[in-house]
Coordinates of C-alpha atoms in Angstrom, one line a residue:
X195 CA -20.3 -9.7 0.0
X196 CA -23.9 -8.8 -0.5
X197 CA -25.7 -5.6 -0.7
X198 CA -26.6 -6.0 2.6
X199 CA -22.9 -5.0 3.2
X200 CA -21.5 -1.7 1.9
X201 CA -18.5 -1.8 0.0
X202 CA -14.8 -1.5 1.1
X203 CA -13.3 2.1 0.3
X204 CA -12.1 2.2 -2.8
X205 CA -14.5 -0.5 -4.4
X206 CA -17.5 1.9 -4.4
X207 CA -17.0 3.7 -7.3
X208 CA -15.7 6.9 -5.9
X209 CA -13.8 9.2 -8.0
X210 CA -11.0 11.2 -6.5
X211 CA -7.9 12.7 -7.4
X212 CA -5.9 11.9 -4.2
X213 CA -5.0 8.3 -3.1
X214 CA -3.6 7.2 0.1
X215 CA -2.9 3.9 1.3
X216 CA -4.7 1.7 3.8
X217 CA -2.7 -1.1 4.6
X218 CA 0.7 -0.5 3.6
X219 CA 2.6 -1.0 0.1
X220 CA 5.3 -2.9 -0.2
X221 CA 7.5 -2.3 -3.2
X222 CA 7.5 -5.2 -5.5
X223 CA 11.4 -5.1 -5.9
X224 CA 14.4 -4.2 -4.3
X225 CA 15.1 -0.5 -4.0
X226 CA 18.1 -0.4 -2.4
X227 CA 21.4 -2.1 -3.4
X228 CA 24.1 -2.5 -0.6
X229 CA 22.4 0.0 1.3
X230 CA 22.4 2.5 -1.6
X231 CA 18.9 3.7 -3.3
X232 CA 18.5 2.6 -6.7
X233 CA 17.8 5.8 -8.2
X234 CA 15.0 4.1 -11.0
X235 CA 13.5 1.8 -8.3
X236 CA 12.9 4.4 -5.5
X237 CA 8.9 3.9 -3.8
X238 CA 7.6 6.7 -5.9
X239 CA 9.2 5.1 -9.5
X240 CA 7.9 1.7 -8.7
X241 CA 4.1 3.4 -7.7
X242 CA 4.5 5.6 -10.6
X243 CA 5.3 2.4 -13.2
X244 CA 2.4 0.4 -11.3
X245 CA 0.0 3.6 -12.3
X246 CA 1.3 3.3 -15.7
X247 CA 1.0 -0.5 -16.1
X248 CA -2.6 -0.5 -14.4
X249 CA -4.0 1.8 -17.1
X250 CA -4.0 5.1 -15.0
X251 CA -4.7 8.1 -17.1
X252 CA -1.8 10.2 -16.8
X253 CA 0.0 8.7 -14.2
X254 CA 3.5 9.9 -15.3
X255 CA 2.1 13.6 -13.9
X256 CA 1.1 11.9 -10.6
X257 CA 2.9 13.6 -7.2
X258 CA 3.6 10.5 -5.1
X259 CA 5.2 10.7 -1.9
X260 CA 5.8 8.5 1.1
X261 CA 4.6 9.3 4.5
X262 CA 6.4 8.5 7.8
X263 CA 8.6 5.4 8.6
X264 CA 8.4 2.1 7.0
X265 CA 6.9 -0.8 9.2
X266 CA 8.0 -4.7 8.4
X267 CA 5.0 -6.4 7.0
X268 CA 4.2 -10.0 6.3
X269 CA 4.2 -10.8 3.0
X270 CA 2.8 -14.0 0.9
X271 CA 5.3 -16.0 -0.5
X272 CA 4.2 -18.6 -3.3
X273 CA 4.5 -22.1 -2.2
X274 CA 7.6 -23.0 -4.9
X275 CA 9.6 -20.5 -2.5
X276 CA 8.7 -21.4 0.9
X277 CA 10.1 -23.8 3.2
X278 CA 7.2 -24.1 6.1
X279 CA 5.0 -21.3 6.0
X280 CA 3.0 -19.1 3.7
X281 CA 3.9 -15.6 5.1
X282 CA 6.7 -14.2 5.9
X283 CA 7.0 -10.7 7.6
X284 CA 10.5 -10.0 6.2
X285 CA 9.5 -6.8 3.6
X286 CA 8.8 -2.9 4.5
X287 CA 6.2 -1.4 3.9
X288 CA 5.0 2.2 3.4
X289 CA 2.2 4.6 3.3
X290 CA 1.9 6.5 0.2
X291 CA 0.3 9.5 -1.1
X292 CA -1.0 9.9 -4.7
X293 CA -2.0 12.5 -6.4
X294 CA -3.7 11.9 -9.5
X295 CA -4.0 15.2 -12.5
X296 CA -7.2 13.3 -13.4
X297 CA -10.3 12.3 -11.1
X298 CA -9.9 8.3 -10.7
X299 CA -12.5 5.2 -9.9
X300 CA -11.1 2.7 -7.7
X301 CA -10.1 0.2 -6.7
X302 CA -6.3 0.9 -6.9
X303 CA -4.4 -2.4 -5.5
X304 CA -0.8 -1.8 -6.0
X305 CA 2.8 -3.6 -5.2
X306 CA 3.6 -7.2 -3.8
X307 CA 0.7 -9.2 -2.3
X308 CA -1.8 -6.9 -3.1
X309 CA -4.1 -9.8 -3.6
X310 CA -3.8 -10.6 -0.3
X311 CA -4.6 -7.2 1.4
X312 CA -1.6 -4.9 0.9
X313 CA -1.2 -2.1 -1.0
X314 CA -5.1 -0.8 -1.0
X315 CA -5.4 2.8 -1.4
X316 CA -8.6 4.7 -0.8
X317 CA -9.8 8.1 -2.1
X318 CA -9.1 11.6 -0.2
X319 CA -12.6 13.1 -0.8
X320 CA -12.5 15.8 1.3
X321 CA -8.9 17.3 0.2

């Protein structure tokens, strides 16, 4: 994009302490096991250890919680996996809530195929 063009939310240098997500995150593994939630790979772990791994000042103190129902989202699958086609919409996804001890620049991309448009989060900047 040009200047012409603003930037996305989130990409503008906006500090804030509270995240939310605009298109959905979808966990990067498998939370449940035979039905069952796997109590260290619950949404808000698997955010939380995202925070940590994408260099998030305190992101162990961060209050994450999931909002509403998940949806089923098509995800990218790399082509060594797939048979015919490049998405498949066979993952859930949720919306998410972060909040952040710290005021934080974006852009915060988190979870599986977040390089392909899941898992944005923009800031709250009127909370």
């Amino acid at each position: 994009l040009d200047r012409a063009v603003p930037p996305p939310p989130g990409f503008d240098g906006a500090r804030a302490r509270i995240w939310e997500s605009l298109t959905p995150y979808v966990p990067p593994r498998h939370h449940l096991r035979k039905g069952n939630p796997r109590p260290n790979e619950t949404i808000e772990a698997q955010v939380q250890r995202e925070l940590k791994l994408h260099g998030v000042p305190n992101a162990e103190n961060a209050a994450i919680k999931v909002m509403g129902n998940p949806i089923w989202v098509a995800v990218h699958i790399p082509a060594r996996n797939r048979a015919h086609r490049a998405f498949v919409g066979n993952r859930p996804g949720y919306r998410v809530r972060i909040e952040l001890p710290d005021l934080v620049s974006g852009p915060i991309l988190l979870g599986h195929s977040s390089h392909f448009g899941l898992g944005l989060f923009v800031p709250v900047l009127d909370a």
